[in-house]
XYZ file of C-alpha atoms in Angstrom:
452
model
C -21.086 4.262 17.549
C -20.266 2.919 13.768
C -18.835 -0.616 13.236
C -15.699 -0.600 11.186
C -14.617 -3.104 8.665
C -11.260 -2.572 7.335
C -10.340 -4.719 4.345
C -6.601 -4.745 2.998
C -4.758 -6.289 0.250
C -1.257 -7.160 0.095
C 0.485 -5.457 -2.927
C -2.457 -4.696 -5.014
C -1.483 -1.941 -7.358
C -3.378 1.423 -7.050
C -4.719 1.379 -10.384
C -5.873 -2.198 -10.550
C -9.603 -2.114 -9.458
C -11.920 -0.893 -12.310
C -12.916 2.342 -10.743
C -9.255 3.252 -10.682
C -8.795 2.500 -14.285
C -7.878 -1.192 -14.107
C -8.491 -4.095 -16.343
C -11.833 -5.443 -17.086
C -12.903 -8.258 -14.954
C -10.087 -8.047 -12.677
C -12.081 -6.933 -9.324
C -15.927 -7.258 -9.664
C -16.471 -7.090 -6.030
C -14.342 -4.078 -5.496
C -15.976 -2.705 -8.439
C -19.439 -2.950 -6.759
C -18.101 -1.860 -3.532
C -16.855 1.423 -5.083
C -20.247 1.963 -6.680
C -21.929 1.988 -3.273
C -19.056 4.389 -1.564
C -16.495 7.247 -2.326
C -13.333 6.386 -4.282
C -10.176 8.213 -3.734
C -7.978 7.972 -6.954
C -5.135 9.870 -5.475
C -4.553 8.228 -2.215
C -1.238 6.940 -0.904
C 0.335 4.888 1.799
C 3.293 6.493 4.036
C 5.693 3.725 2.942
C 5.676 1.094 0.197
C 6.398 -2.004 2.311
C 4.023 -4.135 4.523
C 4.667 -3.728 8.291
C 5.765 -0.042 8.010
C 2.676 0.937 6.123
C 0.311 -0.918 8.396
C 1.977 0.249 11.641
C 1.457 3.803 10.307
C -2.098 3.125 9.606
C -2.748 1.581 13.268
C -0.831 4.292 15.019
C -1.594 7.291 12.972
C 2.203 8.128 12.913
C 4.950 8.210 10.301
C 7.363 5.228 10.569
C 10.253 7.247 12.122
C 7.628 8.577 14.719
C 6.336 5.237 15.590
C 9.449 3.201 15.423
C 8.411 0.564 12.829
C 10.807 1.855 9.740
C 10.946 -1.978 8.808
C 9.974 -5.242 9.792
C 10.161 -4.372 13.529
C 7.651 -3.485 16.538
C 6.514 -0.140 17.126
C 8.100 1.708 20.160
C 7.006 1.330 23.545
C 4.535 3.993 24.535
C 3.102 4.350 20.971
C -0.808 4.595 21.005
C -2.582 2.213 18.871
C -6.137 2.571 17.373
C -7.349 -0.556 19.282
C -6.617 1.258 22.638
C -9.291 3.807 21.930
C -11.740 1.351 20.524
C -11.748 -0.835 23.307
C -12.213 2.131 25.733
C -15.387 2.467 23.737
C -16.445 -1.061 24.314
C -15.599 -2.455 20.692
C -14.973 -5.941 20.016
C -11.791 -6.182 17.848
C -10.667 -8.711 15.528
C -7.757 -9.445 12.684
C -7.683 -12.010 9.812
C -4.459 -12.427 8.481
C -1.152 -10.444 8.496
C -1.224 -10.742 12.445
C 2.454 -10.734 12.665
C 2.688 -7.469 10.645
C 1.709 -5.536 13.386
C 3.944 -5.751 16.317
C 4.248 -6.386 19.224
C 1.252 -8.650 18.685
C 0.137 -8.549 22.334
C 0.080 -4.559 22.000
C -2.805 -4.581 19.928
C -4.756 -6.930 22.400
C -7.104 -8.569 19.579
C -10.212 -10.281 20.782
C -9.926 -12.556 17.687
C -6.833 -13.040 15.853
C -6.843 -15.565 12.913
C -3.541 -16.115 11.022
C -2.746 -17.238 7.473
C -2.614 -21.132 8.177
C -6.247 -21.201 9.355
C -7.081 -18.819 6.289
C -5.729 -21.187 3.729
C -2.336 -19.496 3.608
C -4.050 -16.341 3.563
C -5.698 -17.160 0.146
C -8.932 -18.913 1.034
C -11.889 -16.547 0.399
C -14.424 -18.865 2.096
C -12.332 -19.134 5.393
C -12.212 -15.425 5.579
C -15.944 -15.363 5.143
C -16.578 -18.183 7.939
C -14.309 -16.280 10.364
C -15.926 -12.937 9.619
C -19.427 -14.302 10.108
C -18.358 -15.844 13.336
C -16.936 -12.602 14.815
C -19.951 -10.654 13.705
C -22.285 -13.246 15.269
C -20.364 -12.676 18.629
C -20.515 -8.915 18.558
C -24.332 -9.250 17.692
C -24.597 -11.650 20.782
C -22.793 -9.247 23.201
C -24.335 -6.305 21.753
C -20.854 -4.533 21.228
C -19.739 -2.336 18.276
C -17.163 -3.837 16.430
C -13.779 -3.267 14.425
C -12.608 -6.092 12.037
C -9.509 -5.986 10.068
C -9.520 -8.623 7.179
C -6.130 -8.839 5.701
C -5.862 -10.888 2.391
C -2.385 -12.156 1.643
C -3.338 -12.126 -1.863
C -1.935 -10.843 -4.357
C 1.576 -11.056 -2.601
C 3.985 -13.586 -4.005
C 3.947 -16.444 -4.863
C 1.340 -15.563 -7.717
C -1.106 -18.118 -8.725
C 0.189 -20.528 -11.221
C 3.866 -19.598 -10.801
C 6.734 -22.124 -10.341
C 7.450 -19.961 -6.997
C 4.012 -21.070 -5.732
C 4.951 -24.795 -6.230
C 8.240 -24.496 -4.574
C 7.105 -22.079 -1.845
C 4.113 -24.156 -0.575
C 3.998 -27.569 -0.082
C 1.211 -29.755 -1.769
C -0.800 -29.909 1.445
C -0.499 -26.328 1.778
C -1.873 -25.663 -1.884
C -4.887 -27.971 -0.869
C -6.025 -25.465 1.863
C -6.962 -22.764 -0.836
C -8.918 -22.529 -4.245
C -7.811 -21.058 -7.524
C -9.083 -17.824 -8.423
C -12.619 -17.333 -9.697
C -10.865 -15.978 -12.944
C -7.468 -16.979 -14.196
C -5.710 -14.634 -16.467
C -3.609 -15.361 -19.237
C -0.640 -13.712 -20.890
C -2.159 -12.843 -23.952
C -5.155 -10.758 -22.438
C -3.314 -8.512 -20.170
C -1.738 -5.014 -20.800
C 1.509 -4.748 -19.247
C 1.958 -1.409 -16.911
C 3.791 1.388 -18.659
C 6.607 1.556 -16.100
C 7.576 -2.172 -16.880
C 8.843 -3.326 -20.597
C 6.338 -5.439 -22.365
C 8.321 -8.578 -22.567
C 6.952 -12.395 -22.743
C 8.076 -13.360 -19.439
C 6.668 -9.975 -17.951
C 3.255 -10.593 -19.563
C 3.167 -14.113 -17.902
C 4.062 -12.976 -14.580
C 1.633 -9.951 -14.679
C -0.927 -12.276 -15.676
C -0.266 -14.546 -12.755
C -0.206 -11.434 -10.632
C -3.784 -10.415 -11.966
C -5.052 -13.785 -11.003
C -3.996 -13.336 -7.517
C -5.705 -10.093 -7.617
C -8.844 -11.710 -8.682
C -8.662 -14.145 -5.729
C -8.081 -11.286 -3.476
C -11.271 -9.536 -4.856
C -13.094 -13.094 -4.080
C -11.812 -12.513 -0.430
C -13.299 -9.099 -0.451
C -16.827 -10.627 -1.806
C -16.847 -13.373 0.891
C -16.289 -10.760 3.786
C -18.707 -8.375 2.525
C -21.296 -11.181 2.127
C -20.719 -11.984 5.912
C -21.395 -8.459 6.643
C -24.515 -8.482 4.665
C -25.704 -11.599 6.409
C -25.267 -10.081 9.611
C -27.816 -7.272 8.866
C -25.244 -4.521 10.123
C -23.863 -3.336 6.731
C -25.983 0.127 7.191
C -24.100 0.904 10.486
C -20.703 0.035 9.407
C -17.902 1.847 7.784
C -16.244 -0.093 5.204
C -12.868 0.696 4.185
C -10.568 -1.109 1.455
C -7.158 -0.274 0.542
C -3.858 -1.957 -0.361
C -0.665 -1.641 1.723
C 1.365 -0.539 -1.305
C 1.937 -1.277 -5.058
C 2.646 -4.352 -6.807
C 5.797 -6.380 -5.881
C 7.519 -5.579 -9.227
C 10.435 -3.331 -10.339
C 9.841 0.454 -9.866
C 6.945 -0.223 -7.594
C 6.919 -1.821 -4.168
C 9.552 -0.772 -1.782
C 10.074 2.430 -3.563
C 8.980 5.836 -3.512
C 7.637 6.162 -7.135
C 3.977 6.855 -7.995
C 2.903 3.313 -8.398
C 5.127 2.643 -5.294
C 2.645 4.429 -2.686
C -0.597 4.884 -4.681
C -3.164 2.760 -3.214
C -6.952 2.037 -4.423
C -8.730 3.605 -1.376
C -12.617 3.020 -1.163
C -14.900 4.218 1.689
C -18.546 2.849 1.893
C -20.231 4.607 4.711
C -24.018 4.779 4.495
C -25.294 8.224 5.319
C -21.616 9.812 5.277
C -19.852 8.848 2.119
C -21.824 9.784 -1.078
C -22.415 6.413 -3.175
C -20.625 6.394 -6.746
C -18.694 9.609 -5.939
C -15.070 9.847 -7.316
C -12.513 11.932 -5.776
C -9.526 12.467 -8.456
C -8.050 15.603 -6.919
C -7.446 15.511 -3.403
C -3.953 14.044 -2.155
C -5.147 11.487 0.663
C -2.924 9.716 2.967
C -3.840 6.328 4.821
C -2.550 8.257 7.812
C -5.911 9.996 7.518
C -7.813 6.838 8.412
C -6.819 6.870 12.236
C -8.796 10.192 12.807
C -11.506 9.062 10.313
C -11.946 5.943 12.446
C -11.990 7.767 15.574
C -14.786 10.136 14.211
C -16.819 7.231 13.265
C -16.198 5.691 16.860
C -17.320 8.976 18.575
C -13.857 9.197 19.952
C -11.871 12.448 20.461
C -8.854 12.468 17.915
C -5.652 12.276 19.946
C -3.329 15.218 19.597
C -0.210 14.839 17.515
C -1.284 12.564 14.668
C 0.194 12.964 11.194
C -3.164 12.640 9.501
C -6.451 14.513 9.484
C -10.120 13.021 9.145
C -11.469 12.398 5.671
C -14.889 13.439 6.516
C -14.616 17.018 5.051
C -13.873 15.329 1.566
C -16.985 13.149 1.878
C -18.883 16.338 1.423
C -17.512 16.613 -2.112
C -14.290 17.068 -3.969
C -13.035 20.797 -3.856
C -15.268 22.037 -1.156
C -12.586 21.660 1.441
C -9.081 23.170 1.324
C -6.836 20.080 1.529
C -3.170 19.473 1.227
C -1.385 20.703 -1.696
C 1.375 18.053 -1.734
C 2.207 14.598 -0.045
C 5.118 12.898 1.297
C 6.011 9.344 1.457
C 9.132 7.679 2.529
C 11.105 4.365 2.449
C 13.757 3.004 5.135
C 14.005 -0.560 4.919
C 13.439 -3.951 2.833
C 12.146 -7.024 4.240
C 15.712 -8.429 4.266
C 16.799 -5.045 6.619
C 18.813 -3.611 3.752
C 18.559 0.344 4.268
C 17.762 2.340 1.173
C 16.362 5.646 2.589
C 14.313 7.769 0.149
C 12.027 10.476 0.517
C 9.261 11.675 -1.996
C 7.089 14.791 -2.079
C 4.572 15.092 -4.800
C 1.748 17.629 -5.782
C -0.702 17.613 -8.764
C 1.744 17.955 -11.230
C 5.402 16.827 -10.213
C 6.914 14.056 -8.017
C 10.405 14.630 -6.488
C 12.325 11.976 -4.727
C 15.621 12.031 -2.758
C 17.642 8.652 -2.889
C 19.860 9.288 0.270
C 21.706 6.031 -0.498
C 22.333 6.657 -4.025
C 26.255 7.192 -4.191
C 26.861 5.431 -7.578
C 28.323 2.512 -6.229
C 25.492 0.992 -3.728
C 23.207 -1.291 -5.594
C 19.481 -1.694 -4.814
C 18.293 -5.274 -4.073
C 14.817 -6.018 -3.087
C 11.859 -8.446 -3.320
C 10.364 -6.870 -6.115
C 13.366 -8.059 -8.075
C 12.306 -11.913 -7.503
C 10.438 -13.937 -10.189
C 10.243 -13.438 -13.936
C 10.139 -9.828 -14.569
C 13.508 -8.633 -13.305
C 15.409 -11.615 -14.785
C 13.688 -10.770 -18.207
C 14.963 -7.290 -18.079
C 18.503 -8.078 -17.227
C 18.353 -10.590 -20.132
C 16.961 -8.186 -22.742
C 19.423 -5.364 -21.380
C 22.192 -7.568 -23.124
C 20.680 -6.522 -26.546
C 18.451 -3.613 -25.910
C 20.103 -0.395 -24.753
C 16.940 1.177 -23.403
C 16.156 -1.562 -21.184
C 19.804 -1.554 -19.988
C 19.796 1.981 -19.376
C 16.548 1.325 -17.295
C 17.828 -1.441 -15.419
C 21.046 0.134 -14.654
C 19.325 3.112 -13.170
C 17.301 0.908 -11.104
C 20.425 -0.476 -9.441
C 21.970 2.690 -8.742
C 19.348 5.607 -9.130
C 20.229 9.043 -8.719
C 20.544 11.387 -5.673
C 17.503 13.138 -7.161
C 14.534 12.536 -9.125
C 12.011 14.616 -10.678
C 9.088 13.425 -12.833
C 6.356 15.164 -14.604
C 3.481 12.872 -13.271
C 0.753 14.601 -15.699
C 2.841 13.801 -18.704
C 5.020 10.735 -17.606
C 3.017 8.895 -14.853
C 5.095 5.921 -15.286
C 8.248 8.125 -14.153
C 10.318 7.166 -17.081
C 12.257 10.364 -17.719
C 14.131 11.812 -14.792
C 14.012 15.522 -15.088
C 15.941 16.578 -12.045
C 18.921 18.220 -14.209
C 16.291 20.102 -16.692
C 17.221 23.974 -16.504
C 13.754 24.878 -17.357
C 12.527 23.026 -14.170
C 15.176 24.315 -11.740
C 12.336 26.461 -9.917
C 10.319 23.427 -9.633
C 13.110 21.414 -8.233
C 13.900 24.205 -5.734
C 10.274 24.192 -4.620
C 10.184 20.426 -4.067
C 13.582 20.511 -2.144
C 12.275 23.218 0.091
C 8.966 21.276 0.601
C 10.577 18.093 1.693
C 13.020 19.806 4.027
C 10.188 21.640 5.837
C 8.353 18.303 6.131
C 11.498 16.796 7.383
C 11.934 19.376 9.956
C 8.259 19.463 11.181
C 8.210 15.676 11.566
C 11.609 15.260 13.098
C 12.981 13.198 10.284
C 16.360 11.977 11.645
C 17.912 12.607 8.027
C 17.036 16.239 7.943
C 20.755 17.338 8.633
C 21.982 14.983 6.010
C 19.589 16.430 3.553
C 20.302 20.001 4.114
C 23.994 19.144 3.851
C 23.291 17.691 0.431
C 21.388 20.538 -0.670
C 24.243 22.782 0.208
C 26.589 20.879 -1.677
C 24.468 20.601 -5.000
C 25.477 23.211 -7.825
C 23.511 26.489 -7.872
């Protein structure tokens, strides 16, 4: 039986670590981890918001199938990974984000440590200490183990921001250190889906500084694993629960909403230094992969498939041609139903909520970036169009992900792409039917009302 170390970030963009095309110096520990394992550059979470993403991971089921569409517990009777691991004798532990897997008692952790004891989820040394103690216990008891280490970085409040000073008290800020590297506005390159404005640069630099402290936490946990002597018998998985908490990312269905920097280091199974840039992977695939690592028969009815065939090398296994992602509800419990289907070339989004009047509002609009966009929209027509579109959307969006990975140009009404649009509509309707999506009839009705 293989030990399993699952390390997660909160809100880390899928293009941030070096092997995913990110900025130099942002993630040295993740870069080293990737060099010793396999990188999946086209991996996505099912839903780009914290609790639904994590609940899907730990149940192997879509949010509408496990009950956690927003910040609520999974339904009664839904199986969780911990059930299977405990039956195999695994010691289980969680560091951080404990309340984002509910009901908490349903997961039955042997060790659970939440944010206060971890320096508001931002103290790398605290993560290292608790990880080391957990591994010592597993060794003393002669048991395999599963540890889920969840950094609260780079979630807001970002390092050095005014929000950080107002959100955390002086005493709370003393519980965690500054990142090992702090970025400045003049050294960052703003992602292409955001306007390059001074306030955006400032906030993105603060975000990258929090990213670096998340990487410091990854390093501390990996160091504890190395000291335990169990690294060669351990599957290490790293991912983010979704994209960055800025407009057109988190709490949406865009490419940078659900893209996650997935890394697997599995001595003897995952080739070191391998980069898979072609296969569409879902974090729903991790549940059956963990089952395989633990020698557990994969339960019937899961929504993912084991990644082990892909570890033999890209292109050697027929994989999925398209991938679906969803969105249901914000942390404030506002419903903005969205569905997305994408393949190697195109991404299609259906916004069930977009009626021309309803305005979108979510956490990604807090802080400097959205306010800067609104201010600039008063004098810049392109930014006004962009911000207006973000508020109301269109019922359908279609993007050429090869030519336009930042999803700046909605092609849903382009006559030359009518066949592509129809293909994506059919693929989404099929998926909704196969998974029992409760909005299937509404979607079918919308399609019938669209002009031929």
